[in-house]
Amino acid sequence: MAKLKNEGSREPLVISRLKVIAALSTCGNVNAVNDLDFSNAADLYAYDTENKYTEWEEKTPLNPTKAFHLINKSNKDVVLLPLDNYIVKDTHLTIGGIADYALLTSDELLFVEFKTNATSTTKKALINNSKKAQKQLWHTYDSILKPKFVAQGVELESEVEIEFYIVFDSLLNVTGANAAFMNQMTKFEDMYGHLLFFSNERELISQINN
């Protein structure tokens, strides 16, 4: 992994193309935006930490069932955007909830919310957690990041594929194959026009944009 700020570090083209630094620098933590990580490793694992913000690594973590696995066979540049408790710090922005993080490539912007520490595993509790996660995900994109990028003259929906992910501990087997969660995925797409997934992994498409 590399830091964007490191002298001599190769910066992914998507950073300048989407004006990422300028857009996110007004979210309350300029230092965080200037300290972003990127990687082109074939496997990337993101997870919540005791610091209450998202970190990642290029090898299988200690608790893989609570991680989100990004499969990157074409070795695309991927930028980690740890949003909650890191990039997004302005209190007036956090009202409504913040997604844990996003992953940005030249072609995709994936918003992810972890619910891996859910204390109750009943169906009702899982559904309630998923509904809360949906609100956090959409608020983060539609009320925070989208306007920030528009202010820089960037329409994200025209530039990248936008998707939303809710991650439970994979041992709970919460997936879209379950009728209750499939119904929520359908409602989310009908309401917002974007895909929602209950999944602990995503395989990136081959690079399209520079």
PDB file of N, CA and C in Angstrom, residues 120-188:
ATOM      1  N   SER A 120     -27.572  -8.914  18.528  1.00  0.00           N
ATOM      2  CA  SER A 120     -28.683  -9.853  18.401  1.00  0.00           C
ATOM      3  C   SER A 120     -28.712 -10.401  16.984  1.00  0.00           C
ATOM      4  N   THR A 121     -28.915 -11.699  16.886  1.00  0.00           N
ATOM      5  CA  THR A 121     -28.911 -12.338  15.573  1.00  0.00           C
ATOM      6  C   THR A 121     -30.301 -12.830  15.167  1.00  0.00           C
ATOM      7  N   THR A 122     -31.341 -12.344  15.849  1.00  0.00           N
ATOM      8  CA  THR A 122     -32.691 -12.718  15.436  1.00  0.00           C
ATOM      9  C   THR A 122     -32.994 -12.065  14.088  1.00  0.00           C
ATOM     10  N   LYS A 123     -33.911 -12.636  13.350  1.00  0.00           N
ATOM     11  CA  LYS A 123     -34.256 -12.109  12.028  1.00  0.00           C
ATOM     12  C   LYS A 123     -34.732 -10.665  12.131  1.00  0.00           C
ATOM     13  N   LYS A 124     -35.538 -10.365  13.149  1.00  0.00           N
ATOM     14  CA  LYS A 124     -36.047  -9.008  13.326  1.00  0.00           C
ATOM     15  C   LYS A 124     -34.900  -8.031  13.571  1.00  0.00           C
ATOM     16  N   ALA A 125     -33.954  -8.416  14.423  1.00  0.00           N
ATOM     17  CA  ALA A 125     -32.818  -7.541  14.727  1.00  0.00           C
ATOM     18  C   ALA A 125     -31.952  -7.323  13.495  1.00  0.00           C
ATOM     19  N   LEU A 126     -31.727  -8.374  12.726  1.00  0.00           N
ATOM     20  CA  LEU A 126     -30.914  -8.253  11.519  1.00  0.00           C
ATOM     21  C   LEU A 126     -31.569  -7.327  10.501  1.00  0.00           C
ATOM     22  N   ILE A 127     -32.873  -7.442  10.358  1.00  0.00           N
ATOM     23  CA  ILE A 127     -33.590  -6.568   9.421  1.00  0.00           C
ATOM     24  C   ILE A 127     -33.537  -5.123   9.895  1.00  0.00           C
ATOM     25  N   ASN A 128     -33.716  -4.906  11.197  1.00  0.00           N
ATOM     26  CA  ASN A 128     -33.646  -3.539  11.737  1.00  0.00           C
ATOM     27  C   ASN A 128     -32.251  -2.943  11.527  1.00  0.00           C
ATOM     28  N   ASN A 129     -31.222  -3.751  11.744  1.00  0.00           N
ATOM     29  CA  ASN A 129     -29.852  -3.290  11.515  1.00  0.00           C
ATOM     30  C   ASN A 129     -29.622  -2.957  10.041  1.00  0.00           C
ATOM     31  N   SER A 130     -30.186  -3.757   9.177  1.00  0.00           N
ATOM     32  CA  SER A 130     -29.997  -3.511   7.746  1.00  0.00           C
ATOM     33  C   SER A 130     -30.724  -2.242   7.310  1.00  0.00           C
ATOM     34  N   LYS A 131     -31.875  -1.976   7.879  1.00  0.00           N
ATOM     35  CA  LYS A 131     -32.602  -0.751   7.533  1.00  0.00           C
ATOM     36  C   LYS A 131     -31.844   0.486   8.019  1.00  0.00           C
ATOM     37  N   LYS A 132     -31.258   0.388   9.206  1.00  0.00           N
ATOM     38  CA  LYS A 132     -30.438   1.490   9.709  1.00  0.00           C
ATOM     39  C   LYS A 132     -29.229   1.707   8.800  1.00  0.00           C
ATOM     40  N   ALA A 133     -28.610   0.613   8.373  1.00  0.00           N
ATOM     41  CA  ALA A 133     -27.451   0.709   7.498  1.00  0.00           C
ATOM     42  C   ALA A 133     -27.810   1.363   6.170  1.00  0.00           C
ATOM     43  N   GLN A 134     -28.958   1.047   5.635  1.00  0.00           N
ATOM     44  CA  GLN A 134     -29.392   1.640   4.372  1.00  0.00           C
ATOM     45  C   GLN A 134     -29.513   3.154   4.481  1.00  0.00           C
ATOM     46  N   LYS A 135     -30.063   3.618   5.589  1.00  0.00           N
ATOM     47  CA  LYS A 135     -30.190   5.057   5.799  1.00  0.00           C
ATOM     48  C   LYS A 135     -28.821   5.722   5.888  1.00  0.00           C
ATOM     49  N   GLN A 136     -27.887   5.066   6.598  1.00  0.00           N
ATOM     50  CA  GLN A 136     -26.531   5.606   6.709  1.00  0.00           C
ATOM     51  C   GLN A 136     -25.852   5.674   5.343  1.00  0.00           C
ATOM     52  N   LEU A 137     -25.978   4.618   4.577  1.00  0.00           N
ATOM     53  CA  LEU A 137     -25.350   4.554   3.264  1.00  0.00           C
ATOM     54  C   LEU A 137     -25.874   5.647   2.345  1.00  0.00           C
ATOM     55  N   TRP A 138     -27.196   5.748   2.269  1.00  0.00           N
ATOM     56  CA  TRP A 138     -27.766   6.718   1.329  1.00  0.00           C
ATOM     57  C   TRP A 138     -27.509   8.158   1.777  1.00  0.00           C
ATOM     58  N   HIS A 139     -27.614   8.422   3.064  1.00  0.00           N
ATOM     59  CA  HIS A 139     -27.333   9.763   3.567  1.00  0.00           C
ATOM     60  C   HIS A 139     -25.899  10.169   3.250  1.00  0.00           C
ATOM     61  N   THR A 140     -24.967   9.224   3.415  1.00  0.00           N
ATOM     62  CA  THR A 140     -23.558   9.526   3.157  1.00  0.00           C
ATOM     63  C   THR A 140     -23.337   9.916   1.705  1.00  0.00           C
ATOM     64  N   TYR A 141     -23.945   9.167   0.813  1.00  0.00           N
ATOM     65  CA  TYR A 141     -23.771   9.482  -0.604  1.00  0.00           C
ATOM     66  C   TYR A 141     -24.581  10.712  -1.025  1.00  0.00           C
ATOM     67  N   ASP A 142     -25.880  10.665  -0.796  1.00  0.00           N
ATOM     68  CA  ASP A 142     -26.768  11.670  -1.370  1.00  0.00           C
ATOM     69  C   ASP A 142     -26.686  13.029  -0.682  1.00  0.00           C
ATOM     70  N   SER A 143     -26.473  13.048   0.624  1.00  0.00           N
ATOM     71  CA  SER A 143     -26.477  14.312   1.370  1.00  0.00           C
ATOM     72  C   SER A 143     -25.087  14.863   1.649  1.00  0.00           C
ATOM     73  N   ILE A 144     -24.054  14.010   1.521  1.00  0.00           N
ATOM     74  CA  ILE A 144     -22.700  14.475   1.853  1.00  0.00           C
ATOM     75  C   ILE A 144     -21.780  14.440   0.627  1.00  0.00           C
ATOM     76  N   LEU A 145     -21.428  13.245   0.173  1.00  0.00           N
ATOM     77  CA  LEU A 145     -20.414  13.168  -0.875  1.00  0.00           C
ATOM     78  C   LEU A 145     -20.891  13.713  -2.218  1.00  0.00           C
ATOM     79  N   LYS A 146     -22.091  13.379  -2.612  1.00  0.00           N
ATOM     80  CA  LYS A 146     -22.585  13.859  -3.910  1.00  0.00           C
ATOM     81  C   LYS A 146     -22.528  15.380  -4.013  1.00  0.00           C
ATOM     82  N   PRO A 147     -23.064  16.135  -3.022  1.00  0.00           N
ATOM     83  CA  PRO A 147     -22.966  17.602  -3.099  1.00  0.00           C
ATOM     84  C   PRO A 147     -21.530  18.118  -3.068  1.00  0.00           C
ATOM     85  N   LYS A 148     -20.652  17.441  -2.319  1.00  0.00           N
ATOM     86  CA  LYS A 148     -19.253  17.877  -2.247  1.00  0.00           C
ATOM     87  C   LYS A 148     -18.580  17.773  -3.616  1.00  0.00           C
ATOM     88  N   PHE A 149     -18.868  16.697  -4.329  1.00  0.00           N
ATOM     89  CA  PHE A 149     -18.282  16.536  -5.660  1.00  0.00           C
ATOM     90  C   PHE A 149     -18.943  17.454  -6.680  1.00  0.00           C
ATOM     91  N   VAL A 150     -20.245  17.639  -6.577  1.00  0.00           N
ATOM     92  CA  VAL A 150     -20.934  18.565  -7.483  1.00  0.00           C
ATOM     93  C   VAL A 150     -20.344  19.960  -7.354  1.00  0.00           C
ATOM     94  N   ALA A 151     -19.993  20.348  -6.123  1.00  0.00           N
ATOM     95  CA  ALA A 151     -19.388  21.672  -5.899  1.00  0.00           C
ATOM     96  C   ALA A 151     -18.057  21.816  -6.632  1.00  0.00           C
ATOM     97  N   GLN A 152     -17.436  20.671  -6.968  1.00  0.00           N
ATOM     98  CA  GLN A 152     -16.177  20.686  -7.718  1.00  0.00           C
ATOM     99  C   GLN A 152     -16.403  20.456  -9.213  1.00  0.00           C
ATOM    100  N   GLY A 153     -17.687  20.421  -9.605  1.00  0.00           N
ATOM    101  CA  GLY A 153     -18.015  20.205 -11.013  1.00  0.00           C
ATOM    102  C   GLY A 153     -17.971  18.759 -11.446  1.00  0.00           C
ATOM    103  N   VAL A 154     -18.073  17.832 -10.491  1.00  0.00           N
ATOM    104  CA  VAL A 154     -17.985  16.400 -10.795  1.00  0.00           C
ATOM    105  C   VAL A 154     -19.322  15.724 -10.485  1.00  0.00           C
ATOM    106  N   GLU A 155     -19.921  15.094 -11.507  1.00  0.00           N
ATOM    107  CA  GLU A 155     -21.145  14.309 -11.324  1.00  0.00           C
ATOM    108  C   GLU A 155     -20.731  12.842 -11.186  1.00  0.00           C
ATOM    109  N   LEU A 156     -20.736  12.334  -9.962  1.00  0.00           N
ATOM    110  CA  LEU A 156     -20.232  10.986  -9.713  1.00  0.00           C
ATOM    111  C   LEU A 156     -20.959   9.927 -10.538  1.00  0.00           C
ATOM    112  N   GLU A 157     -22.254  10.059 -10.690  1.00  0.00           N
ATOM    113  CA  GLU A 157     -23.025   9.042 -11.402  1.00  0.00           C
ATOM    114  C   GLU A 157     -22.648   8.950 -12.872  1.00  0.00           C
ATOM    115  N   SER A 158     -22.060  10.012 -13.403  1.00  0.00           N
ATOM    116  CA  SER A 158     -21.619   9.992 -14.803  1.00  0.00           C
ATOM    117  C   SER A 158     -20.204   9.448 -14.952  1.00  0.00           C
ATOM    118  N   GLU A 159     -19.494   9.343 -13.835  1.00  0.00           N
ATOM    119  CA  GLU A 159     -18.084   8.976 -13.871  1.00  0.00           C
ATOM    120  C   GLU A 159     -17.795   7.543 -13.438  1.00  0.00           C
ATOM    121  N   VAL A 160     -18.555   7.056 -12.455  1.00  0.00           N
ATOM    122  CA  VAL A 160     -18.275   5.731 -11.885  1.00  0.00           C
ATOM    123  C   VAL A 160     -19.579   5.009 -11.581  1.00  0.00           C
ATOM    124  N   GLU A 161     -19.475   3.698 -11.497  1.00  0.00           N
ATOM    125  CA  GLU A 161     -20.597   2.869 -11.066  1.00  0.00           C
ATOM    126  C   GLU A 161     -20.687   2.945  -9.549  1.00  0.00           C
ATOM    127  N   ILE A 162     -21.865   3.279  -9.018  1.00  0.00           N
ATOM    128  CA  ILE A 162     -22.028   3.453  -7.577  1.00  0.00           C
ATOM    129  C   ILE A 162     -22.866   2.301  -7.014  1.00  0.00           C
ATOM    130  N   GLU A 163     -22.333   1.640  -6.009  1.00  0.00           N
ATOM    131  CA  GLU A 163     -23.025   0.529  -5.365  1.00  0.00           C
ATOM    132  C   GLU A 163     -22.924   0.656  -3.850  1.00  0.00           C
ATOM    133  N   PHE A 164     -23.829  -0.058  -3.163  1.00  0.00           N
ATOM    134  CA  PHE A 164     -23.905   0.016  -1.705  1.00  0.00           C
ATOM    135  C   PHE A 164     -23.884  -1.393  -1.117  1.00  0.00           C
ATOM    136  N   TYR A 165     -23.116  -1.552  -0.030  1.00  0.00           N
ATOM    137  CA  TYR A 165     -22.935  -2.868   0.582  1.00  0.00           C
ATOM    138  C   TYR A 165     -23.175  -2.813   2.087  1.00  0.00           C
ATOM    139  N   ILE A 166     -23.923  -3.794   2.573  1.00  0.00           N
ATOM    140  CA  ILE A 166     -24.094  -3.989   4.015  1.00  0.00           C
ATOM    141  C   ILE A 166     -23.397  -5.292   4.375  1.00  0.00           C
ATOM    142  N   VAL A 167     -22.500  -5.225   5.361  1.00  0.00           N
ATOM    143  CA  VAL A 167     -21.662  -6.376   5.709  1.00  0.00           C
ATOM    144  C   VAL A 167     -21.984  -6.846   7.124  1.00  0.00           C
ATOM    145  N   PHE A 168     -22.533  -8.037   7.229  1.00  0.00           N
ATOM    146  CA  PHE A 168     -22.696  -8.719   8.507  1.00  0.00           C
ATOM    147  C   PHE A 168     -21.572  -9.750   8.635  1.00  0.00           C
ATOM    148  N   ASP A 169     -21.387 -10.267   9.837  1.00  0.00           N
ATOM    149  CA  ASP A 169     -20.474 -11.393  10.018  1.00  0.00           C
ATOM    150  C   ASP A 169     -20.927 -12.500   9.064  1.00  0.00           C
ATOM    151  N   SER A 170     -20.017 -12.983   8.225  1.00  0.00           N
ATOM    152  CA  SER A 170     -20.410 -13.966   7.208  1.00  0.00           C
ATOM    153  C   SER A 170     -20.927 -15.267   7.816  1.00  0.00           C
ATOM    154  N   LEU A 171     -20.604 -15.519   9.088  1.00  0.00           N
ATOM    155  CA  LEU A 171     -21.107 -16.722   9.750  1.00  0.00           C
ATOM    156  C   LEU A 171     -22.625 -16.685   9.905  1.00  0.00           C
ATOM    157  N   LEU A 172     -23.210 -15.480   9.859  1.00  0.00           N
ATOM    158  CA  LEU A 172     -24.661 -15.347   9.997  1.00  0.00           C
ATOM    159  C   LEU A 172     -25.388 -15.661   8.700  1.00  0.00           C
ATOM    160  N   ASN A 173     -24.640 -15.734   7.592  1.00  0.00           N
ATOM    161  CA  ASN A 173     -25.204 -16.063   6.290  1.00  0.00           C
ATOM    162  C   ASN A 173     -26.330 -15.106   5.889  1.00  0.00           C
ATOM    163  N   VAL A 174     -26.105 -13.814   6.110  1.00  0.00           N
ATOM    164  CA  VAL A 174     -27.065 -12.795   5.679  1.00  0.00           C
ATOM    165  C   VAL A 174     -26.719 -12.412   4.244  1.00  0.00           C
ATOM    166  N   THR A 175     -27.505 -12.895   3.302  1.00  0.00           N
ATOM    167  CA  THR A 175     -27.236 -12.629   1.886  1.00  0.00           C
ATOM    168  C   THR A 175     -28.532 -12.298   1.163  1.00  0.00           C
ATOM    169  N   GLY A 176     -28.383 -11.859  -0.070  1.00  0.00           N
ATOM    170  CA  GLY A 176     -29.544 -11.551  -0.885  1.00  0.00           C
ATOM    171  C   GLY A 176     -30.351 -12.772  -1.273  1.00  0.00           C
ATOM    172  N   ALA A 177     -29.813 -13.968  -0.996  1.00  0.00           N
ATOM    173  CA  ALA A 177     -30.560 -15.187  -1.296  1.00  0.00           C
ATOM    174  C   ALA A 177     -31.735 -15.370  -0.339  1.00  0.00           C
ATOM    175  N   ASN A 178     -31.675 -14.700   0.815  1.00  0.00           N
ATOM    176  CA  ASN A 178     -32.774 -14.725   1.780  1.00  0.00           C
ATOM    177  C   ASN A 178     -33.889 -13.801   1.283  1.00  0.00           C
ATOM    178  N   ALA A 179     -35.105 -14.285   1.282  1.00  0.00           N
ATOM    179  CA  ALA A 179     -36.228 -13.538   0.706  1.00  0.00           C
ATOM    180  C   ALA A 179     -36.404 -12.165   1.355  1.00  0.00           C
ATOM    181  N   ALA A 180     -36.244 -12.085   2.684  1.00  0.00           N
ATOM    182  CA  ALA A 180     -36.444 -10.817   3.385  1.00  0.00           C
ATOM    183  C   ALA A 180     -35.418  -9.777   2.944  1.00  0.00           C
ATOM    184  N   PHE A 181     -34.185 -10.209   2.746  1.00  0.00           N
ATOM    185  CA  PHE A 181     -33.133  -9.280   2.351  1.00  0.00           C
ATOM    186  C   PHE A 181     -33.176  -8.986   0.850  1.00  0.00           C
ATOM    187  N   MET A 182     -33.609  -9.949   0.066  1.00  0.00           N
ATOM    188  CA  MET A 182     -33.826  -9.704  -1.361  1.00  0.00           C
ATOM    189  C   MET A 182     -34.886  -8.630  -1.551  1.00  0.00           C
ATOM    190  N   ASN A 183     -35.917  -8.666  -0.722  1.00  0.00           N
ATOM    191  CA  ASN A 183     -36.976  -7.662  -0.790  1.00  0.00           C
ATOM    192  C   ASN A 183     -36.435  -6.272  -0.479  1.00  0.00           C
ATOM    193  N   GLN A 184     -35.540  -6.185   0.504  1.00  0.00           N
ATOM    194  CA  GLN A 184     -34.939  -4.895   0.842  1.00  0.00           C
ATOM    195  C   GLN A 184     -34.050  -4.380  -0.285  1.00  0.00           C
ATOM    196  N   MET A 185     -33.338  -5.274  -0.931  1.00  0.00           N
ATOM    197  CA  MET A 185     -32.505  -4.885  -2.065  1.00  0.00           C
ATOM    198  C   MET A 185     -33.350  -4.316  -3.201  1.00  0.00           C
ATOM    199  N   THR A 186     -34.473  -4.957  -3.449  1.00  0.00           N
ATOM    200  CA  THR A 186     -35.369  -4.499  -4.514  1.00  0.00           C
ATOM    201  C   THR A 186     -35.959  -3.138  -4.178  1.00  0.00           C
ATOM    202  N   LYS A 187     -36.392  -2.956  -2.933  1.00  0.00           N
ATOM    203  CA  LYS A 187     -36.962  -1.677  -2.516  1.00  0.00           C
ATOM    204  C   LYS A 187     -35.932  -0.555  -2.605  1.00  0.00           C
ATOM    205  N   PHE A 188     -34.699  -0.844  -2.229  1.00  0.00           N
ATOM    206  CA  PHE A 188     -33.626   0.153  -2.279  1.00  0.00           C
ATOM    207  C   PHE A 188     -33.397   0.608  -3.718  1.00  0.00           C
TER     208      PHE A 188
END
